[in-house]
PDB file of C-alpha atoms in Angstrom:
ATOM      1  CA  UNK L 187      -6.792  15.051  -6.866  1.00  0.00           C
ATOM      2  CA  UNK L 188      -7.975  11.641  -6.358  1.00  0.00           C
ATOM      3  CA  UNK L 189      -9.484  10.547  -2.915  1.00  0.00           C
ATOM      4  CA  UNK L 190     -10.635   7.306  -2.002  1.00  0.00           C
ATOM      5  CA  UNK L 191     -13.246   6.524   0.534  1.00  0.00           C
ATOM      6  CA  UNK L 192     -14.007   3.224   2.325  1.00  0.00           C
ATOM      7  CA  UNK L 193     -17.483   2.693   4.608  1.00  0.00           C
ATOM      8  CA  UNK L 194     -17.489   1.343   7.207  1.00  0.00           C
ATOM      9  CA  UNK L 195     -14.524   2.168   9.161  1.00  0.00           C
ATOM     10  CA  UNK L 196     -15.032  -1.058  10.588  1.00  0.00           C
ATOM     11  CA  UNK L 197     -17.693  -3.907  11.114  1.00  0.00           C
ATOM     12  CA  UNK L 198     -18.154  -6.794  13.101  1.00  0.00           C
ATOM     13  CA  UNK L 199     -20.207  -9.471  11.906  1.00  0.00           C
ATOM     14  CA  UNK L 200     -21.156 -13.094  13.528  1.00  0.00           C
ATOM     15  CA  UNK L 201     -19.640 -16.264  11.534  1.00  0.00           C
ATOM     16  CA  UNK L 202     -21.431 -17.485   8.519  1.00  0.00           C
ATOM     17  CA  UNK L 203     -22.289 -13.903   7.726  1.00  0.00           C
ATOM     18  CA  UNK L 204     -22.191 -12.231   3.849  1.00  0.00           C
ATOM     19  CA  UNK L 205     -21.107  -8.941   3.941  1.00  0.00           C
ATOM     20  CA  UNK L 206     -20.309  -6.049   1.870  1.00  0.00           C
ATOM     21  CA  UNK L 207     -17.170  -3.884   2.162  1.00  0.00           C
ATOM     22  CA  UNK L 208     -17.563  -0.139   0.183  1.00  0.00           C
ATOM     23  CA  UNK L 209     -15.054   1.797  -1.454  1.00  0.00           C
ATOM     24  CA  UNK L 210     -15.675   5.171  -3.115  1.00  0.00           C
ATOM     25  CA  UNK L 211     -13.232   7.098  -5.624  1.00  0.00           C
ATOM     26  CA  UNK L 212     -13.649  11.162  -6.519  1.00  0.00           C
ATOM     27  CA  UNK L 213     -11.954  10.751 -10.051  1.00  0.00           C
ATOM     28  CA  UNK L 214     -13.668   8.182 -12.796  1.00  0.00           C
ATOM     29  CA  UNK L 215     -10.640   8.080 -14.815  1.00  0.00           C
ATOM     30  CA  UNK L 216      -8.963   5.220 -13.229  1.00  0.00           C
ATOM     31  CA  UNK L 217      -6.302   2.463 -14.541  1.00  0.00           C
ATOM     32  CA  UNK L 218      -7.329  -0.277 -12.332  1.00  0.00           C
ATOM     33  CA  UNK L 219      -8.810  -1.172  -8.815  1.00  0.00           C
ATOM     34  CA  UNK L 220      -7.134  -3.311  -5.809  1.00  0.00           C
ATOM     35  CA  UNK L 221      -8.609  -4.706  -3.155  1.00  0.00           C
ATOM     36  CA  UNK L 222      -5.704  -5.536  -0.543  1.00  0.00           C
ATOM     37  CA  UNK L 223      -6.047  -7.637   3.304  1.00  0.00           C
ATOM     38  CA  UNK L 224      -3.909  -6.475   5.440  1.00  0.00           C
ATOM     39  CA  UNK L 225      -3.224  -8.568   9.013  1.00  0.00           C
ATOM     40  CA  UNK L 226      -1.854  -6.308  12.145  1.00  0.00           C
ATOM     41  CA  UNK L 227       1.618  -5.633  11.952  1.00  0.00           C
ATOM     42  CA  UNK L 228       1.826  -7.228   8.284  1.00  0.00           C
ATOM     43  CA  UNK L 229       2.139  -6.107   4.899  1.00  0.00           C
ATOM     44  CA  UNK L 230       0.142  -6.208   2.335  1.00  0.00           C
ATOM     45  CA  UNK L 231      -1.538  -9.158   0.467  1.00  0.00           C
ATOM     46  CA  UNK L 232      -3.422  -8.287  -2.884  1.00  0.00           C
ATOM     47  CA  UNK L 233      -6.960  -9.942  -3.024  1.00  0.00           C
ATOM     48  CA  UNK L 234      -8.241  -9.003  -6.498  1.00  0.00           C
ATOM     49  CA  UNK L 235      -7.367  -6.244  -9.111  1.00  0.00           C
ATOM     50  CA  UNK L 236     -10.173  -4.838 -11.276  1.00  0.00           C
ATOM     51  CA  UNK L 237      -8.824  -3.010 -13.998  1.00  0.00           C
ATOM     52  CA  UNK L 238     -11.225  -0.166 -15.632  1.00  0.00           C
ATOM     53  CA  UNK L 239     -12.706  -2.277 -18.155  1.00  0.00           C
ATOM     54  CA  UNK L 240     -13.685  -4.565 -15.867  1.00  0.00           C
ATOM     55  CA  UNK L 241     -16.964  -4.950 -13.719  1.00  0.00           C
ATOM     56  CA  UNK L 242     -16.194  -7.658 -11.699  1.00  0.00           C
ATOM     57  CA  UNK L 243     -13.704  -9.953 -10.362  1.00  0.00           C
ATOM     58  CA  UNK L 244     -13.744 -13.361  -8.213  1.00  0.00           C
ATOM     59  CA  UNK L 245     -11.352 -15.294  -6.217  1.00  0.00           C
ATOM     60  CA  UNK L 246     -13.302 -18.021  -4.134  1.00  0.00           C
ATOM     61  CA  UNK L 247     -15.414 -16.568  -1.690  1.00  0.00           C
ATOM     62  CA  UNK L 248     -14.353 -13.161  -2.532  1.00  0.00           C
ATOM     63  CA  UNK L 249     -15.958 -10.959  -4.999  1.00  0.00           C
ATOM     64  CA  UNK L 250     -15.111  -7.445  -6.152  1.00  0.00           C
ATOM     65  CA  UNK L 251     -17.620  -5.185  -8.179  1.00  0.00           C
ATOM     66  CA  UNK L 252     -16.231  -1.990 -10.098  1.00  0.00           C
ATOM     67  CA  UNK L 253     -19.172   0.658 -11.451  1.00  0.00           C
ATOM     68  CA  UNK L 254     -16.183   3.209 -12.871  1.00  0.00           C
ATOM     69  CA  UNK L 255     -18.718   6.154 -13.364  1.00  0.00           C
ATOM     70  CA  UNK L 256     -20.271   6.074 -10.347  1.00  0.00           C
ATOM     71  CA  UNK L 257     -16.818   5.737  -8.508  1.00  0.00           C
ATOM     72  CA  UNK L 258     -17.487   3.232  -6.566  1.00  0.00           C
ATOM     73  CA  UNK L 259     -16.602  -0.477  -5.508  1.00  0.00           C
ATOM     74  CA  UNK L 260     -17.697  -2.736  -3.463  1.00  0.00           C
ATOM     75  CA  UNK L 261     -16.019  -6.345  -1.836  1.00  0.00           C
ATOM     76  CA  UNK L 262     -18.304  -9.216  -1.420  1.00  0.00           C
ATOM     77  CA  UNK L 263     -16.737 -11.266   1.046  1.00  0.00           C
ATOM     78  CA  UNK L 264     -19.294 -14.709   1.306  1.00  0.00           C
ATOM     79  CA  UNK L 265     -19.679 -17.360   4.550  1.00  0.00           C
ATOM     80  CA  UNK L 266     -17.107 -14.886   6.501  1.00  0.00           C
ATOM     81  CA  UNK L 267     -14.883 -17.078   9.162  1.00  0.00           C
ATOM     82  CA  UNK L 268     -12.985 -16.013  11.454  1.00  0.00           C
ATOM     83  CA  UNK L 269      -9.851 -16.079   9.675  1.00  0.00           C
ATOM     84  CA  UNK L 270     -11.372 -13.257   7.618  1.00  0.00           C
ATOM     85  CA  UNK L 271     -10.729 -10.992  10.369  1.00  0.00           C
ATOM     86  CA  UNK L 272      -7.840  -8.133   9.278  1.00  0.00           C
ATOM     87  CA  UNK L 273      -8.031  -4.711   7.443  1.00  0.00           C
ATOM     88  CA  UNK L 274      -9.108  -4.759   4.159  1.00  0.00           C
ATOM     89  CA  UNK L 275      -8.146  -1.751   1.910  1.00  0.00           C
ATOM     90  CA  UNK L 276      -8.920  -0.426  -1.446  1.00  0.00           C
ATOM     91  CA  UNK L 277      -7.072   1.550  -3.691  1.00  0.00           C
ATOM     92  CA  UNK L 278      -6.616   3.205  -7.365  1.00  0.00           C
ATOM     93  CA  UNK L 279      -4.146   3.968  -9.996  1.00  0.00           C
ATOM     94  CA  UNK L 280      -4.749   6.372 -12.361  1.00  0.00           C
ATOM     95  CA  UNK L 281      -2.938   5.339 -14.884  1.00  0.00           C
ATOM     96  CA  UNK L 282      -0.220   2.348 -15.541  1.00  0.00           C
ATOM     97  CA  UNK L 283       2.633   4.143 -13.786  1.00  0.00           C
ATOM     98  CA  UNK L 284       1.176   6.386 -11.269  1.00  0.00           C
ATOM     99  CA  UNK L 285       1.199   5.400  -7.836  1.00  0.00           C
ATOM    100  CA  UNK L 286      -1.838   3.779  -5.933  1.00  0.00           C
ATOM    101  CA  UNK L 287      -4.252   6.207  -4.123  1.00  0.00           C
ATOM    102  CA  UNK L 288      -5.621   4.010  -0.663  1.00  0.00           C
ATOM    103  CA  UNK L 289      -8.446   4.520   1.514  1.00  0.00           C
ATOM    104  CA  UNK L 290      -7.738   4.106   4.984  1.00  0.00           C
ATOM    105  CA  UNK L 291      -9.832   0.464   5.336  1.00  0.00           C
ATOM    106  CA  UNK L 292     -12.332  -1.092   7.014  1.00  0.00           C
ATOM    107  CA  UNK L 293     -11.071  -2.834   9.991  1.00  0.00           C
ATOM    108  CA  UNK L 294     -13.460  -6.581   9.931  1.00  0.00           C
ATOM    109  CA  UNK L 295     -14.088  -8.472  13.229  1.00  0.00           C
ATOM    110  CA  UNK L 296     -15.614 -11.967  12.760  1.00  0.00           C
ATOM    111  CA  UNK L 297     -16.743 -13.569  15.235  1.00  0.00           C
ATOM    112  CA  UNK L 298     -17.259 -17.258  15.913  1.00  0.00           C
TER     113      UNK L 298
ATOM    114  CA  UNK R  45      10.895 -16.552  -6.746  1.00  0.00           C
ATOM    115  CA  UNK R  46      11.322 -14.491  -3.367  1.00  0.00           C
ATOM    116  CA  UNK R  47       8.715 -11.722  -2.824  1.00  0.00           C
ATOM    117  CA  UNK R  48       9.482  -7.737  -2.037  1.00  0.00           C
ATOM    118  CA  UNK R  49      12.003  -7.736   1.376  1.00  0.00           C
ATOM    119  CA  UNK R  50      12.613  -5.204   3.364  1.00  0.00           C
ATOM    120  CA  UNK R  51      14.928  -4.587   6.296  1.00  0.00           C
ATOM    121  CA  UNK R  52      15.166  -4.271   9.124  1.00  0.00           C
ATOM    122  CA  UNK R  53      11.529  -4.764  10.188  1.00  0.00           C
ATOM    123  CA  UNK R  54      11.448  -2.921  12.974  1.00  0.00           C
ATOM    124  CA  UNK R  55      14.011   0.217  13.789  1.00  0.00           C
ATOM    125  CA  UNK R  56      14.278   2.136  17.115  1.00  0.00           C
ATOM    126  CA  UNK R  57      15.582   5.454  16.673  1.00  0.00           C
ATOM    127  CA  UNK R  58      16.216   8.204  19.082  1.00  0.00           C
ATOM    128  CA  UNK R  59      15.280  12.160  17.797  1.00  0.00           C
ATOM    129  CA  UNK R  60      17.521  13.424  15.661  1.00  0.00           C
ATOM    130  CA  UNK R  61      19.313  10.500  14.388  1.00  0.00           C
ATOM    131  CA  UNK R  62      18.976   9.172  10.553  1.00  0.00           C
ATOM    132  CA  UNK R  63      16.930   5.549   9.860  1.00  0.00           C
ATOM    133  CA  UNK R  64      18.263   3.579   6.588  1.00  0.00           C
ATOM    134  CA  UNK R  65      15.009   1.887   5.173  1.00  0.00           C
ATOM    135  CA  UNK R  66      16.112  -1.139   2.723  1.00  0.00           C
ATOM    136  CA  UNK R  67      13.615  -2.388   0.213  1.00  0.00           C
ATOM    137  CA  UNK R  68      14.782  -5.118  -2.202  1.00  0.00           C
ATOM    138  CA  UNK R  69      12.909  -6.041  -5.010  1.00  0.00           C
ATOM    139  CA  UNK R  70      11.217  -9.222  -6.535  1.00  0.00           C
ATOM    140  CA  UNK R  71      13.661 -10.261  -9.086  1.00  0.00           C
ATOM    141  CA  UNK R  72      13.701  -8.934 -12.686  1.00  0.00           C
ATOM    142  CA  UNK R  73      11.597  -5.815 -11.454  1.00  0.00           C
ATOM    143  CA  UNK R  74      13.140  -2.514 -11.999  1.00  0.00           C
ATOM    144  CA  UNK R  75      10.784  -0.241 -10.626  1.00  0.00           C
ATOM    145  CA  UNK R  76      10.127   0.584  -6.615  1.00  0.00           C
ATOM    146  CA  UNK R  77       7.172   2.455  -4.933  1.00  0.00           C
ATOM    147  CA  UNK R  78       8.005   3.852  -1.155  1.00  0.00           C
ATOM    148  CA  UNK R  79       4.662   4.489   1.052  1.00  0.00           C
ATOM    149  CA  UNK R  80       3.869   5.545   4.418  1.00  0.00           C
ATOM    150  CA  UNK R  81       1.485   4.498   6.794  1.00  0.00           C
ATOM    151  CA  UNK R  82       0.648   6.774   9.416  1.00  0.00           C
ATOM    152  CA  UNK R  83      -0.859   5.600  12.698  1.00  0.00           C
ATOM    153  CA  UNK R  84      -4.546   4.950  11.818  1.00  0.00           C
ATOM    154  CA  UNK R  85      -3.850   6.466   8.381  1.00  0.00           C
ATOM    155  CA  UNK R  86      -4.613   4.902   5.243  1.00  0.00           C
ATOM    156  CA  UNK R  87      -0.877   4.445   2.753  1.00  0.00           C
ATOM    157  CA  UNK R  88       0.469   7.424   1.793  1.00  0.00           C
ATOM    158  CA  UNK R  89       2.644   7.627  -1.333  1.00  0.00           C
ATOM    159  CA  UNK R  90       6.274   9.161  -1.156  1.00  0.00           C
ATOM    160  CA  UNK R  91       8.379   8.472  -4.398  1.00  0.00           C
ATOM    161  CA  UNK R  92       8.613   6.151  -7.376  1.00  0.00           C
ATOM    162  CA  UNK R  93      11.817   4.963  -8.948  1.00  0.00           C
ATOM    163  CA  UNK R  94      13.384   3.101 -11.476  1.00  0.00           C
ATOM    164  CA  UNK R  95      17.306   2.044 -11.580  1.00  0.00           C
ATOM    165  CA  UNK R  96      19.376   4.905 -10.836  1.00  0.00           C
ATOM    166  CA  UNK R  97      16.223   7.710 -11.802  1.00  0.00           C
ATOM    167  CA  UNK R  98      13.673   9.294  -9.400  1.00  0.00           C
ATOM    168  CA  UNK R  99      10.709   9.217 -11.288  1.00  0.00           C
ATOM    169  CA  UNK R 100       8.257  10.836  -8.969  1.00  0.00           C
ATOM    170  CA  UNK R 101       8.998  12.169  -5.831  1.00  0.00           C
ATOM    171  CA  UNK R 102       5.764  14.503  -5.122  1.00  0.00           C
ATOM    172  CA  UNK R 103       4.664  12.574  -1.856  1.00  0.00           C
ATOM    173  CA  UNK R 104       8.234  13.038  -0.280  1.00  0.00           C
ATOM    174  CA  UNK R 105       8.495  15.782   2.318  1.00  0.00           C
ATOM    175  CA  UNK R 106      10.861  18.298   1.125  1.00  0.00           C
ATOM    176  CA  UNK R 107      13.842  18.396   4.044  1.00  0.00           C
ATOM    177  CA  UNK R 108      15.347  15.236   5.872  1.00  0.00           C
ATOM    178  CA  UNK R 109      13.722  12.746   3.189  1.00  0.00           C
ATOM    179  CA  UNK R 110      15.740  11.099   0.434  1.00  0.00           C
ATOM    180  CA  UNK R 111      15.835   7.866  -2.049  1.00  0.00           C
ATOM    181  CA  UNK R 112      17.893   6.086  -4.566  1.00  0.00           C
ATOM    182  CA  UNK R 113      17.541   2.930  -6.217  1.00  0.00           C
ATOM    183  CA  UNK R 114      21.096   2.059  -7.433  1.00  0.00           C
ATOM    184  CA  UNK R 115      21.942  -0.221 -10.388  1.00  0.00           C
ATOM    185  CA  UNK R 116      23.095  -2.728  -7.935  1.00  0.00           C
ATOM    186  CA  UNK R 117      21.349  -2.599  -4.434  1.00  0.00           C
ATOM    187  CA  UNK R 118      18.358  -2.608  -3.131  1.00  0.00           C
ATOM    188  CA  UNK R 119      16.630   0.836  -2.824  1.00  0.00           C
ATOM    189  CA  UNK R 120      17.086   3.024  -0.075  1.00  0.00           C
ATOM    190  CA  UNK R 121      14.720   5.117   2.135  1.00  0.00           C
ATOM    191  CA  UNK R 122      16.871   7.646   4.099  1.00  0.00           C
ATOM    192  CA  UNK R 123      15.842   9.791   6.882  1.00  0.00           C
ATOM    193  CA  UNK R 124      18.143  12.377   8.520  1.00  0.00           C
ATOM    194  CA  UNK R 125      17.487  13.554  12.297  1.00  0.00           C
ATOM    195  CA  UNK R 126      14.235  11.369  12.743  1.00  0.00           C
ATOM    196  CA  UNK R 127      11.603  13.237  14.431  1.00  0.00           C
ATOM    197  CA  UNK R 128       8.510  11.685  16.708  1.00  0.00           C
ATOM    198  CA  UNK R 129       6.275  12.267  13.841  1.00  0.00           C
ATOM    199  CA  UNK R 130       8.103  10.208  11.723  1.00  0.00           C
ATOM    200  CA  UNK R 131       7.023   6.961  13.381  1.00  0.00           C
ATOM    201  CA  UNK R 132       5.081   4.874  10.870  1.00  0.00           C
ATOM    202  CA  UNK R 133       5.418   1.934   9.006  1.00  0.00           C
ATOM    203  CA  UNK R 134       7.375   2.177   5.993  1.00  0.00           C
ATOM    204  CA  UNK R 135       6.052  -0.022   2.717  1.00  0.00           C
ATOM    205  CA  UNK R 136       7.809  -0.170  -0.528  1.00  0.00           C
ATOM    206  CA  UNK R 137       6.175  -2.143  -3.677  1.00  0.00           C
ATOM    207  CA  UNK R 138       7.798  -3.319  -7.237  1.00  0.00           C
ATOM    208  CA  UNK R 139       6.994  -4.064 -10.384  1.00  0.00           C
ATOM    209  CA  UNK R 140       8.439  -5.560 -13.409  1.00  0.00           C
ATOM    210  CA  UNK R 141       7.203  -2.435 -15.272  1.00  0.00           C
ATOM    211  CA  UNK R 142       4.590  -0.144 -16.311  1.00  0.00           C
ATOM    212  CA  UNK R 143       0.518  -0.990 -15.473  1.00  0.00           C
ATOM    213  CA  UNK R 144       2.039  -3.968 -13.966  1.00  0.00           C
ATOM    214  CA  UNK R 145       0.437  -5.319 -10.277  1.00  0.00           C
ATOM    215  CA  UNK R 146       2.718  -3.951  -7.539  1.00  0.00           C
ATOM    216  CA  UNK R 147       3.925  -6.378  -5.111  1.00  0.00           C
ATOM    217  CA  UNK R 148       4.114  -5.353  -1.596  1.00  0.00           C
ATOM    218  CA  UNK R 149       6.783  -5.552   0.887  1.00  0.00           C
ATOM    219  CA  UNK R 150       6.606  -6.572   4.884  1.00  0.00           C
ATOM    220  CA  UNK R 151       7.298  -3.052   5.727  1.00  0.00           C
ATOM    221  CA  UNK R 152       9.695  -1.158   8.046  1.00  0.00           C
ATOM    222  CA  UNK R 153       8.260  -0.308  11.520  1.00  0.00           C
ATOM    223  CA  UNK R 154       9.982   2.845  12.399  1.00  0.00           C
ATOM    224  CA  UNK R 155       9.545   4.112  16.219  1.00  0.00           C
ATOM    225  CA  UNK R 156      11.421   7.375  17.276  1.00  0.00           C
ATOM    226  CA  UNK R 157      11.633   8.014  20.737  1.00  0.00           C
TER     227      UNK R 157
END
């Protein structure tokens, strides 16, 4: 059974900060890999979507890093502002129709 | 090209009484995912559908918890006699089809009092 992992539970970082979100899977055999934001009270907003035979993926200041046999990714969020500041969660598929498998997030505080 | 909807966004219920979740899809996607987000709780899946089929329904409790996704519609998320521990928020996704992104609703906010 696939589980999904994220460290930290939640940061808080200055502005202007680079920091690194972690996200760790129990079962290599995945589809793809989606990083989402999520704002309190909100839905969700995908950031990037690695799939398996990918290693990395970037959208602006965002970067996402997938090492499949290790299980583990990590989001590279660079110059964080304040505006960064929301839930970010990661989750699997398994394959192209199963549903995703979520960590619970990391809850990120910038400050300015 | 409207994104995922759902209504309402927030629903009051007392104990006992049902909640009607409505999820409608982005347009030309046939295929729903219902999750559930427990209070500090990561997403939880409950059941996947296509039009007028439950594909996968292995994340739905067993009693009080149903879902259809008519051919015309949006899909439904129907709880009979809400308990407390039902409170959550309530997320359904679509997608035009298989390994396809899933786009993400507002959610439901469900409280039961």
């Amino acid at each position: 059974k696939q589980e999904v992992t994220q460290i930290p539970a939640a940061l808080s970082v200055p502005e202007g900060e680079n920091l690194v979100l972690n996200c760790s899977f129990t079962d290599s055999a995945i589809y793809n890999l989606q990083w989402f934001r999520q704002d309190p009270g909100k839905g969700l907003t995908s950031l990037l979507l690695i799939q398996s035979s990918q290693r990395e993926q970037t959208s602006g200041r965002l970067n996402a890093s997938l090492d499949k046999s290790s299980g583990r990714s990590t989001l590279y969020i660079a110059a964080s502002q304040p505006g960064d500041s929301a839930t970010y969660l990661c989750a699997v598929s398994s394959s192209g129709n199963t549903p995703l498998v979520f960590g619970k997030g990391t809850r990120l505080s910038v400050i300015a | 090209n409207a994104g995922v909807m759902q209504n309402p966004r927030h629903l009051v219920r007392r104990r006992g009484q049902e909640a009607r979740l409505r999820c409608s899809p982005m347009k030309g996607h046939s295929h729903v995912y219902w999750y559930r987000q427990l209070p500090e709780e990561g997403l939880k899946f409950m059941v996947y559908l296509q039009k007028e089929n439950i594909i996968d329904e292995s994340g739905m409790p067993k009693e009080r918890f149903s879902a259809e996704f008519p051919k015309e519609g949006p899909s439904i998320l129907r709880i009979q006699q809400v308990v407390r521990g039902d409170s959550a928020a309530y997320f359904c996704a679509s997608t035009p089809g298989l390994r396809e992104t899933q786009y993400f609703g507002p959610g439901t906010r469900l409280l039961v009092l």
